[in-house]
Amino acid sequence: MQNTKLALVTGANKGIGFEVSRQLGKAGYTVLVAARNPTLGEAAVEKLRTDGVDAHAVELDLNRQDTIDKLAAEITARHPHLDILVNNAGITDRTDGPPSNASLAAVRRIFDTNFFGTVAVTQAMLPLLRKAPAARIVNVSSGLGSLTLNSDRSWEYANFKPLGYNASKAALNMLTVQLAYELRDTPIKVNSADPGYTATDLNNNSGPQTIEEGAAETVRLALLPADGPTGGYFETAGPRPW
Ligand code: NAP
């Protein structure tokens, strides 16, 4: 399959990743819909194709390096390059909690996916992204990853301090800043997106935003023009404080 414009979205079988895939497909991209469960990936692709998107299911588990390496090899064999990487897959954990009593095992599990897994996928895809004319990397972060907002006692989510999740997103933001710096002399742009509180399975569908609203900033950052920012952290309303 020789691509024209190719996007890879992790954790794309549902929630925000599914909607990001739909919107990038509508924008003319061939979308690799990555899921750790191939059956769920195929089901998502079926829905996206019904909606007119050129979608293809690929297996990717952020906790399994073999699936990461295999996918990078498959893309390399079939496509000249990768134009967009959306690092969307992420987890919470019900035994995460405040610093005094968060389960250490939960904090490790969250970091394994939200940070280490994302670093592993990014490193594996970077050679393909470097070959694209002007690749974009979007790390789907959260306002909860902001040290500034976590320090603000009047912030509306000041009470919500699960250590593992918030720290994993702060670490992800560090990946954004450092990678953007490392790639500063290339056309590649790397940014963090805060989707905003969105109704998905991640929060038992409690968020006030729809997945369309939750996907919007990630899609904007994935489609940035040449004069767009890199190394930034944004919600739909504008820049987020680190
Ligand atoms: P979601 O509906 O639970 O979707 C999460 C996706 O990540 C699912 O496809 C899930 O796959 C996948 N995933 C989890 N662990 C994985 C792994 N090890 N390997 C590969 N895929 C994995 O949640 P969402 O709300 O759309 O979350 C998407 C991103 O937005 C996350 O990074 C989250 O932290 C971020 N975010 C969400 C909100 C919000 O309010 N919803 C706010 C801020 C940031 P399975 O279906 O197999 O579990």
PDB file of C-alpha atoms and ligand atoms in Angstrom:
ATOM      1  CA  MET A   1       0.000   0.000   0.000  1.00  0.00           C
ATOM      2  CA  GLN A   2       1.722   3.220  -1.124  1.00  0.00           C
ATOM      3  CA  ASN A   3       0.299   5.982   1.022  1.00  0.00           C
ATOM      4  CA  THR A   4      -0.375   9.549   0.123  1.00  0.00           C
ATOM      5  CA  LYS A   5      -0.784  10.862   3.659  1.00  0.00           C
ATOM      6  CA  LEU A   6      -0.551   8.386   6.541  1.00  0.00           C
ATOM      7  CA  ALA A   7      -1.559   8.759  10.208  1.00  0.00           C
ATOM      8  CA  LEU A   8      -1.114   6.341  13.121  1.00  0.00           C
ATOM      9  CA  VAL A   9      -3.395   6.754  16.138  1.00  0.00           C
ATOM     10  CA  THR A  10      -2.743   4.634  19.249  1.00  0.00           C
ATOM     11  CA  GLY A  11      -5.644   3.429  21.399  1.00  0.00           C
ATOM     12  CA  ALA A  12      -7.937   4.174  18.466  1.00  0.00           C
ATOM     13  CA  ASN A  13     -10.595   1.499  18.934  1.00  0.00           C
ATOM     14  CA  LYS A  14     -12.750   3.786  21.088  1.00  0.00           C
ATOM     15  CA  GLY A  15     -13.070   7.124  22.831  1.00  0.00           C
ATOM     16  CA  ILE A  16     -11.009  10.117  21.794  1.00  0.00           C
ATOM     17  CA  GLY A  17      -8.604   8.039  19.662  1.00  0.00           C
ATOM     18  CA  PHE A  18     -11.481   6.667  17.600  1.00  0.00           C
ATOM     19  CA  GLU A  19     -12.833  10.170  16.988  1.00  0.00           C
ATOM     20  CA  VAL A  20      -9.358  11.540  16.150  1.00  0.00           C
ATOM     21  CA  SER A  21      -9.044   8.725  13.587  1.00  0.00           C
ATOM     22  CA  ARG A  22     -12.420   9.647  12.090  1.00  0.00           C
ATOM     23  CA  GLN A  23     -11.532  13.328  11.826  1.00  0.00           C
ATOM     24  CA  LEU A  24      -8.061  12.686  10.335  1.00  0.00           C
ATOM     25  CA  GLY A  25      -9.705  10.303   7.864  1.00  0.00           C
ATOM     26  CA  LYS A  26     -12.194  13.014   6.913  1.00  0.00           C
ATOM     27  CA  ALA A  27      -9.222  15.355   6.407  1.00  0.00           C
ATOM     28  CA  GLY A  28      -7.882  12.970   3.747  1.00  0.00           C
ATOM     29  CA  TYR A  29      -5.481  10.784   5.703  1.00  0.00           C
ATOM     30  CA  THR A  30      -5.184   7.043   5.488  1.00  0.00           C
ATOM     31  CA  VAL A  31      -5.478   6.049   9.143  1.00  0.00           C
ATOM     32  CA  LEU A  32      -3.782   3.144  10.896  1.00  0.00           C
ATOM     33  CA  VAL A  33      -6.186   2.405  13.729  1.00  0.00           C
ATOM     34  CA  ALA A  34      -4.011   0.894  16.448  1.00  0.00           C
ATOM     35  CA  ALA A  35      -5.598  -1.300  19.112  1.00  0.00           C
ATOM     36  CA  ARG A  36      -4.146  -3.801  21.573  1.00  0.00           C
ATOM     37  CA  ASN A  37      -7.153  -6.059  20.953  1.00  0.00           C
ATOM     38  CA  PRO A  38      -7.288  -6.854  17.199  1.00  0.00           C
ATOM     39  CA  THR A  39     -11.006  -7.751  17.349  1.00  0.00           C
ATOM     40  CA  LEU A  40     -11.839  -4.328  18.785  1.00  0.00           C
ATOM     41  CA  GLY A  41      -9.570  -2.715  16.201  1.00  0.00           C
ATOM     42  CA  GLU A  42     -11.369  -4.445  13.325  1.00  0.00           C
ATOM     43  CA  ALA A  43     -14.771  -3.425  14.718  1.00  0.00           C
ATOM     44  CA  ALA A  44     -13.659   0.218  14.909  1.00  0.00           C
ATOM     45  CA  VAL A  45     -12.305   0.090  11.354  1.00  0.00           C
ATOM     46  CA  GLU A  46     -15.586  -1.278  10.097  1.00  0.00           C
ATOM     47  CA  LYS A  47     -17.433   1.701  11.615  1.00  0.00           C
ATOM     48  CA  LEU A  48     -14.893   4.176  10.240  1.00  0.00           C
ATOM     49  CA  ARG A  49     -15.087   2.701   6.741  1.00  0.00           C
ATOM     50  CA  THR A  50     -18.883   3.004   6.818  1.00  0.00           C
ATOM     51  CA  ASP A  51     -18.225   6.658   7.491  1.00  0.00           C
ATOM     52  CA  GLY A  52     -15.983   6.895   4.398  1.00  0.00           C
ATOM     53  CA  VAL A  53     -12.608   6.770   6.173  1.00  0.00           C
ATOM     54  CA  ASP A  54      -9.674   4.850   4.647  1.00  0.00           C
ATOM     55  CA  ALA A  55      -8.983   3.022   7.926  1.00  0.00           C
ATOM     56  CA  HIS A  56      -6.802  -0.036   8.590  1.00  0.00           C
ATOM     57  CA  ALA A  57      -6.595  -2.007  11.829  1.00  0.00           C
ATOM     58  CA  VAL A  58      -3.128  -2.627  13.280  1.00  0.00           C
ATOM     59  CA  GLU A  59      -2.170  -4.371  16.517  1.00  0.00           C
ATOM     60  CA  LEU A  60      -0.279  -2.279  19.044  1.00  0.00           C
ATOM     61  CA  ASP A  61       0.023  -2.829  22.775  1.00  0.00           C
ATOM     62  CA  LEU A  62       2.100  -0.138  24.454  1.00  0.00           C
ATOM     63  CA  ASN A  63       3.161  -2.671  27.074  1.00  0.00           C
ATOM     64  CA  ARG A  64       4.498  -5.128  24.498  1.00  0.00           C
ATOM     65  CA  GLN A  65       7.654  -4.077  22.674  1.00  0.00           C
ATOM     66  CA  ASP A  66       7.219  -6.971  20.208  1.00  0.00           C
ATOM     67  CA  THR A  67       3.974  -5.419  18.886  1.00  0.00           C
ATOM     68  CA  ILE A  68       5.642  -2.006  18.639  1.00  0.00           C
ATOM     69  CA  ASP A  69       8.622  -3.360  16.672  1.00  0.00           C
ATOM     70  CA  LYS A  70       6.392  -5.483  14.429  1.00  0.00           C
ATOM     71  CA  LEU A  71       4.167  -2.536  13.563  1.00  0.00           C
ATOM     72  CA  ALA A  72       7.155  -0.289  12.768  1.00  0.00           C
ATOM     73  CA  ALA A  73       8.505  -3.015  10.465  1.00  0.00           C
ATOM     74  CA  GLU A  74       5.113  -3.454   8.757  1.00  0.00           C
ATOM     75  CA  ILE A  75       4.712   0.271   8.116  1.00  0.00           C
ATOM     76  CA  THR A  76       8.287   0.474   6.807  1.00  0.00           C
ATOM     77  CA  ALA A  77       7.603  -2.404   4.407  1.00  0.00           C
ATOM     78  CA  ARG A  78       4.381  -0.890   3.044  1.00  0.00           C
ATOM     79  CA  HIS A  79       4.744   2.883   3.224  1.00  0.00           C
ATOM     80  CA  PRO A  80       7.479   5.383   2.356  1.00  0.00           C
ATOM     81  CA  HIS A  81       6.909   7.353   5.541  1.00  0.00           C
ATOM     82  CA  LEU A  82       4.530   8.262   8.385  1.00  0.00           C
ATOM     83  CA  ASP A  83       3.051  11.783   8.418  1.00  0.00           C
ATOM     84  CA  ILE A  84       1.231  11.850  11.756  1.00  0.00           C
ATOM     85  CA  LEU A  85       1.704  10.000  15.049  1.00  0.00           C
ATOM     86  CA  VAL A  86      -1.002  10.547  17.657  1.00  0.00           C
ATOM     87  CA  ASN A  87       0.115   9.102  21.003  1.00  0.00           C
ATOM     88  CA  ASN A  88      -3.399   8.783  22.399  1.00  0.00           C
ATOM     89  CA  ALA A  89      -3.517   5.462  24.285  1.00  0.00           C
ATOM     90  CA  GLY A  90      -3.650   5.964  28.034  1.00  0.00           C
ATOM     91  CA  ILE A  91      -5.038   4.539  31.248  1.00  0.00           C
ATOM     92  CA  THR A  92      -6.218   5.439  34.711  1.00  0.00           C
ATOM     93  CA  ASP A  93      -6.261   2.942  37.570  1.00  0.00           C
ATOM     94  CA  ARG A  94      -8.815   2.630  40.354  1.00  0.00           C
ATOM     95  CA  THR A  95      -6.070   2.004  42.934  1.00  0.00           C
ATOM     96  CA  ASP A  96      -4.260   5.184  41.954  1.00  0.00           C
ATOM     97  CA  GLY A  97      -4.791   7.919  44.543  1.00  0.00           C
ATOM     98  CA  PRO A  98      -3.215  10.781  46.494  1.00  0.00           C
ATOM     99  CA  PRO A  99       0.535  10.600  47.210  1.00  0.00           C
ATOM    100  CA  SER A 100       0.042   9.251  50.737  1.00  0.00           C
ATOM    101  CA  ASN A 101      -1.764   6.085  49.662  1.00  0.00           C
ATOM    102  CA  ALA A 102      -1.673   5.581  45.882  1.00  0.00           C
ATOM    103  CA  SER A 103      -0.901   1.952  45.156  1.00  0.00           C
ATOM    104  CA  LEU A 104       2.706   1.869  43.983  1.00  0.00           C
ATOM    105  CA  ALA A 105       1.823  -0.977  41.642  1.00  0.00           C
ATOM    106  CA  ALA A 106      -0.884   1.211  40.071  1.00  0.00           C
ATOM    107  CA  VAL A 107       1.509   4.141  39.664  1.00  0.00           C
ATOM    108  CA  ARG A 108       3.950   1.795  37.895  1.00  0.00           C
ATOM    109  CA  ARG A 109       1.197   0.374  35.654  1.00  0.00           C
ATOM    110  CA  ILE A 110       0.089   3.854  34.651  1.00  0.00           C
ATOM    111  CA  PHE A 111       3.640   4.959  33.876  1.00  0.00           C
ATOM    112  CA  ASP A 112       4.253   1.761  31.911  1.00  0.00           C
ATOM    113  CA  THR A 113       1.476   2.729  29.505  1.00  0.00           C
ATOM    114  CA  ASN A 114       1.140   6.522  29.573  1.00  0.00           C
ATOM    115  CA  PHE A 115       4.856   7.302  29.615  1.00  0.00           C
ATOM    116  CA  PHE A 116       7.192   4.358  28.915  1.00  0.00           C
ATOM    117  CA  GLY A 117       4.883   2.833  26.291  1.00  0.00           C
ATOM    118  CA  THR A 118       4.491   6.172  24.565  1.00  0.00           C
ATOM    119  CA  VAL A 119       8.256   6.720  24.541  1.00  0.00           C
ATOM    120  CA  ALA A 120       8.729   3.251  23.040  1.00  0.00           C
ATOM    121  CA  VAL A 121       6.184   3.863  20.257  1.00  0.00           C
ATOM    122  CA  THR A 122       7.663   7.278  19.502  1.00  0.00           C
ATOM    123  CA  GLN A 123      11.212   5.930  19.255  1.00  0.00           C
ATOM    124  CA  ALA A 124      10.084   3.102  16.977  1.00  0.00           C
ATOM    125  CA  MET A 125       8.142   5.422  14.648  1.00  0.00           C
ATOM    126  CA  LEU A 126      10.670   8.253  14.530  1.00  0.00           C
ATOM    127  CA  PRO A 127      12.656   6.915  11.531  1.00  0.00           C
ATOM    128  CA  LEU A 128       9.384   6.791   9.532  1.00  0.00           C
ATOM    129  CA  LEU A 129       8.348  10.268  10.719  1.00  0.00           C
ATOM    130  CA  ARG A 130      11.751  11.685   9.730  1.00  0.00           C
ATOM    131  CA  LYS A 131      11.181  10.458   6.165  1.00  0.00           C
ATOM    132  CA  ALA A 132       7.905  12.408   5.826  1.00  0.00           C
ATOM    133  CA  PRO A 133       7.994  15.926   4.358  1.00  0.00           C
ATOM    134  CA  ALA A 134       6.705  17.545   7.592  1.00  0.00           C
ATOM    135  CA  ALA A 135       5.589  15.086  10.239  1.00  0.00           C
ATOM    136  CA  ARG A 136       3.499  15.914  13.300  1.00  0.00           C
ATOM    137  CA  ILE A 137       3.560  14.160  16.682  1.00  0.00           C
ATOM    138  CA  VAL A 138       0.755  14.823  19.150  1.00  0.00           C
ATOM    139  CA  ASN A 139       1.032  13.529  22.705  1.00  0.00           C
ATOM    140  CA  VAL A 140      -2.432  13.322  24.223  1.00  0.00           C
ATOM    141  CA  SER A 141      -1.771  14.721  27.674  1.00  0.00           C
ATOM    142  CA  SER A 142      -4.247  16.228  30.155  1.00  0.00           C
ATOM    143  CA  GLY A 143      -4.708  19.426  32.147  1.00  0.00           C
ATOM    144  CA  LEU A 144      -4.049  17.112  35.093  1.00  0.00           C
ATOM    145  CA  GLY A 145      -0.414  16.888  33.910  1.00  0.00           C
ATOM    146  CA  SER A 146       0.161  20.598  34.486  1.00  0.00           C
ATOM    147  CA  LEU A 147       2.430  21.325  37.492  1.00  0.00           C
ATOM    148  CA  THR A 148       1.146  24.905  37.482  1.00  0.00           C
ATOM    149  CA  LEU A 149      -2.525  23.890  37.645  1.00  0.00           C
ATOM    150  CA  ASN A 150      -1.789  21.154  40.218  1.00  0.00           C
ATOM    151  CA  SER A 151      -0.182  23.894  42.357  1.00  0.00           C
ATOM    152  CA  ASP A 152      -3.214  26.203  42.068  1.00  0.00           C
ATOM    153  CA  ARG A 153      -5.564  25.554  45.000  1.00  0.00           C
ATOM    154  CA  SER A 154      -8.357  27.511  43.294  1.00  0.00           C
ATOM    155  CA  TRP A 155      -8.269  25.412  40.088  1.00  0.00           C
ATOM    156  CA  GLU A 156     -11.603  23.676  39.480  1.00  0.00           C
ATOM    157  CA  TYR A 157      -9.888  20.250  39.557  1.00  0.00           C
ATOM    158  CA  ALA A 158      -7.570  21.101  42.499  1.00  0.00           C
ATOM    159  CA  ASN A 159      -9.069  18.226  44.500  1.00  0.00           C
ATOM    160  CA  PHE A 160      -8.375  15.665  41.808  1.00  0.00           C
ATOM    161  CA  LYS A 161      -4.819  14.509  42.465  1.00  0.00           C
ATOM    162  CA  PRO A 162      -4.288  10.853  41.562  1.00  0.00           C
ATOM    163  CA  LEU A 163      -0.478  10.739  41.747  1.00  0.00           C
ATOM    164  CA  GLY A 164       0.166   8.131  39.073  1.00  0.00           C
ATOM    165  CA  TYR A 165      -2.059   9.601  36.370  1.00  0.00           C
ATOM    166  CA  ASN A 166      -1.126  13.256  36.906  1.00  0.00           C
ATOM    167  CA  ALA A 167       2.612  12.497  37.175  1.00  0.00           C
ATOM    168  CA  SER A 168       2.488  10.296  34.054  1.00  0.00           C
ATOM    169  CA  LYS A 169       1.027  13.181  32.045  1.00  0.00           C
ATOM    170  CA  ALA A 170       3.596  15.617  33.464  1.00  0.00           C
ATOM    171  CA  ALA A 171       6.276  13.150  32.319  1.00  0.00           C
ATOM    172  CA  LEU A 172       4.622  12.928  28.913  1.00  0.00           C
ATOM    173  CA  ASN A 173       4.805  16.721  28.683  1.00  0.00           C
ATOM    174  CA  MET A 174       8.548  16.451  29.317  1.00  0.00           C
ATOM    175  CA  LEU A 175       8.774  14.089  26.341  1.00  0.00           C
ATOM    176  CA  THR A 176       7.044  16.753  24.231  1.00  0.00           C
ATOM    177  CA  VAL A 177       9.431  19.512  25.301  1.00  0.00           C
ATOM    178  CA  GLN A 178      12.602  17.443  24.955  1.00  0.00           C
ATOM    179  CA  LEU A 179      11.695  15.809  21.650  1.00  0.00           C
ATOM    180  CA  ALA A 180      10.638  19.143  20.125  1.00  0.00           C
ATOM    181  CA  TYR A 181      14.028  20.525  21.158  1.00  0.00           C
ATOM    182  CA  GLU A 182      15.879  17.539  19.725  1.00  0.00           C
ATOM    183  CA  LEU A 183      13.974  17.911  16.429  1.00  0.00           C
ATOM    184  CA  ARG A 184      14.207  21.723  16.316  1.00  0.00           C
ATOM    185  CA  ASP A 185      16.159  21.762  13.036  1.00  0.00           C
ATOM    186  CA  THR A 186      13.694  19.436  11.276  1.00  0.00           C
ATOM    187  CA  PRO A 187      10.184  20.148   9.927  1.00  0.00           C
ATOM    188  CA  ILE A 188       8.717  17.805  12.571  1.00  0.00           C
ATOM    189  CA  LYS A 189       6.458  19.419  15.172  1.00  0.00           C
ATOM    190  CA  VAL A 190       5.792  17.856  18.573  1.00  0.00           C
ATOM    191  CA  ASN A 191       3.024  19.132  20.850  1.00  0.00           C
ATOM    192  CA  SER A 192       0.945  18.074  23.860  1.00  0.00           C
ATOM    193  CA  ALA A 193      -2.841  18.264  23.688  1.00  0.00           C
ATOM    194  CA  ASP A 194      -5.217  18.562  26.634  1.00  0.00           C
ATOM    195  CA  PRO A 195      -8.524  17.174  25.335  1.00  0.00           C
ATOM    196  CA  GLY A 196     -10.557  18.572  28.244  1.00  0.00           C
ATOM    197  CA  TYR A 197     -12.892  16.515  30.435  1.00  0.00           C
ATOM    198  CA  THR A 198     -14.630  14.234  27.937  1.00  0.00           C
ATOM    199  CA  ALA A 199     -17.198  11.473  28.383  1.00  0.00           C
ATOM    200  CA  THR A 200     -15.327   8.203  27.679  1.00  0.00           C
ATOM    201  CA  ASP A 201     -14.803   4.838  29.358  1.00  0.00           C
ATOM    202  CA  LEU A 202     -11.689   6.332  31.025  1.00  0.00           C
ATOM    203  CA  ASN A 203     -13.948   8.266  33.428  1.00  0.00           C
ATOM    204  CA  ASN A 204     -17.117   6.126  33.281  1.00  0.00           C
ATOM    205  CA  ASN A 205     -18.473   8.585  30.731  1.00  0.00           C
ATOM    206  CA  SER A 206     -18.686  11.344  33.331  1.00  0.00           C
ATOM    207  CA  GLY A 207     -17.068  14.191  31.362  1.00  0.00           C
ATOM    208  CA  PRO A 208     -19.216  17.076  30.070  1.00  0.00           C
ATOM    209  CA  GLN A 209     -17.601  17.142  26.594  1.00  0.00           C
ATOM    210  CA  THR A 210     -18.478  14.908  23.634  1.00  0.00           C
ATOM    211  CA  ILE A 211     -15.704  12.903  21.951  1.00  0.00           C
ATOM    212  CA  GLU A 212     -15.972  15.313  18.992  1.00  0.00           C
ATOM    213  CA  GLU A 213     -15.070  18.170  21.354  1.00  0.00           C
ATOM    214  CA  GLY A 214     -12.441  16.044  23.090  1.00  0.00           C
ATOM    215  CA  ALA A 215     -10.723  15.199  19.804  1.00  0.00           C
ATOM    216  CA  ALA A 216     -10.665  18.734  18.389  1.00  0.00           C
ATOM    217  CA  GLU A 217      -7.366  20.048  19.805  1.00  0.00           C
ATOM    218  CA  THR A 218      -5.461  16.846  19.044  1.00  0.00           C
ATOM    219  CA  VAL A 219      -6.670  16.984  15.441  1.00  0.00           C
ATOM    220  CA  ARG A 220      -5.727  20.671  15.137  1.00  0.00           C
ATOM    221  CA  LEU A 221      -2.200  19.933  16.385  1.00  0.00           C
ATOM    222  CA  ALA A 222      -1.909  16.906  14.054  1.00  0.00           C
ATOM    223  CA  LEU A 223      -2.752  19.137  11.069  1.00  0.00           C
ATOM    224  CA  LEU A 224      -0.620  22.170  12.008  1.00  0.00           C
ATOM    225  CA  PRO A 225       0.703  24.246   9.098  1.00  0.00           C
ATOM    226  CA  ALA A 226       4.431  24.908   8.627  1.00  0.00           C
ATOM    227  CA  ASP A 227       4.275  28.109  10.693  1.00  0.00           C
ATOM    228  CA  GLY A 228       2.549  26.362  13.619  1.00  0.00           C
ATOM    229  CA  PRO A 229       4.116  25.899  17.070  1.00  0.00           C
ATOM    230  CA  THR A 230       6.290  23.059  18.329  1.00  0.00           C
ATOM    231  CA  GLY A 231       7.110  22.073  21.898  1.00  0.00           C
ATOM    232  CA  GLY A 232       3.793  23.497  23.138  1.00  0.00           C
ATOM    233  CA  TYR A 233       0.879  22.392  25.351  1.00  0.00           C
ATOM    234  CA  PHE A 234      -2.613  23.373  24.260  1.00  0.00           C
ATOM    235  CA  GLU A 235      -6.309  22.977  24.975  1.00  0.00           C
ATOM    236  CA  THR A 236      -8.973  24.228  22.527  1.00  0.00           C
ATOM    237  CA  ALA A 237      -9.060  27.610  24.305  1.00  0.00           C
ATOM    238  CA  GLY A 238      -5.298  28.134  23.793  1.00  0.00           C
ATOM    239  CA  PRO A 239      -1.984  27.410  25.539  1.00  0.00           C
ATOM    240  CA  ARG A 240      -1.926  25.493  28.832  1.00  0.00           C
ATOM    241  CA  PRO A 241       0.611  26.384  31.566  1.00  0.00           C
ATOM    242  CA  TRP A 242       3.204  23.619  32.101  1.00  0.00           C
TER     243      TRP A 242
HETATM  244  P1  NAP B   1     -10.666   5.404  26.626  1.00  0.00           P
HETATM  245  O1  NAP B   1     -11.996   5.549  25.973  1.00  0.00           O
HETATM  246  O2  NAP B   1     -10.530   4.547  27.831  1.00  0.00           O
HETATM  247  O3  NAP B   1      -9.620   4.951  25.510  1.00  0.00           O
HETATM  248  C1  NAP B   1      -8.302   4.619  25.850  1.00  0.00           C
HETATM  249  C2  NAP B   1      -7.688   3.850  24.700  1.00  0.00           C
HETATM  250  O4  NAP B   1      -6.340   3.520  25.045  1.00  0.00           O
HETATM  251  C3  NAP B   1      -8.413   2.519  24.411  1.00  0.00           C
HETATM  252  O5  NAP B   1      -8.409   2.292  23.040  1.00  0.00           O
HETATM  253  C4  NAP B   1      -7.535   1.520  25.139  1.00  0.00           C
HETATM  254  O6  NAP B   1      -7.625   0.198  24.614  1.00  0.00           O
HETATM  255  C5  NAP B   1      -6.178   2.116  24.814  1.00  0.00           C
HETATM  256  N1  NAP B   1      -5.113   1.557  25.628  1.00  0.00           N
HETATM  257  C6  NAP B   1      -5.033   1.457  26.972  1.00  0.00           C
HETATM  258  N2  NAP B   1      -3.923   0.802  27.311  1.00  0.00           N
HETATM  259  C7  NAP B   1      -3.292   0.447  26.164  1.00  0.00           C
HETATM  260  C8  NAP B   1      -2.108  -0.258  25.861  1.00  0.00           C
HETATM  261  N3  NAP B   1      -1.313  -0.792  26.804  1.00  0.00           N
HETATM  262  N4  NAP B   1      -1.776  -0.413  24.552  1.00  0.00           N
HETATM  263  C9  NAP B   1      -2.546   0.086  23.573  1.00  0.00           C
HETATM  264  N5  NAP B   1      -3.697   0.732  23.792  1.00  0.00           N
HETATM  265  C10 NAP B   1      -4.051   0.920  25.082  1.00  0.00           C
HETATM  266  O7  NAP B   1     -10.110   6.817  27.099  1.00  0.00           O
HETATM  267  P2  NAP B   1     -10.054   8.270  26.377  1.00  0.00           P
HETATM  268  O8  NAP B   1     -10.709   9.216  27.306  1.00  0.00           O
HETATM  269  O9  NAP B   1     -10.475   8.204  24.953  1.00  0.00           O
HETATM  270  O10 NAP B   1      -8.486   8.533  26.491  1.00  0.00           O
HETATM  271  C11 NAP B   1      -7.652   8.842  25.391  1.00  0.00           C
HETATM  272  C12 NAP B   1      -6.512   9.713  25.886  1.00  0.00           C
HETATM  273  O11 NAP B   1      -7.027  10.968  26.322  1.00  0.00           O
HETATM  274  C13 NAP B   1      -5.761   9.129  27.094  1.00  0.00           C
HETATM  275  O12 NAP B   1      -4.367   9.341  26.932  1.00  0.00           O
HETATM  276  C14 NAP B   1      -6.277   9.959  28.264  1.00  0.00           C
HETATM  277  O13 NAP B   1      -5.366  10.017  29.330  1.00  0.00           O
HETATM  278  C15 NAP B   1      -6.484  11.288  27.581  1.00  0.00           C
HETATM  279  N6  NAP B   1      -7.396  12.216  28.279  1.00  0.00           N
HETATM  280  C16 NAP B   1      -8.708  11.898  28.408  1.00  0.00           C
HETATM  281  C17 NAP B   1      -9.552  12.809  29.038  1.00  0.00           C
HETATM  282  C18 NAP B   1     -11.018  12.526  29.223  1.00  0.00           C
HETATM  283  O14 NAP B   1     -11.693  13.303  29.935  1.00  0.00           O
HETATM  284  N7  NAP B   1     -11.575  11.474  28.613  1.00  0.00           N
HETATM  285  C19 NAP B   1      -9.056  14.024  29.517  1.00  0.00           C
HETATM  286  C20 NAP B   1      -7.710  14.296  29.376  1.00  0.00           C
HETATM  287  C21 NAP B   1      -6.888  13.397  28.748  1.00  0.00           C
HETATM  288  P3  NAP B   1      -8.685  -0.882  25.218  1.00  0.00           P
HETATM  289  O15 NAP B   1     -10.032  -0.586  24.602  1.00  0.00           O
HETATM  290  O16 NAP B   1      -8.116  -2.184  24.793  1.00  0.00           O
HETATM  291  O17 NAP B   1      -8.697  -0.691  26.712  1.00  0.00           O
END
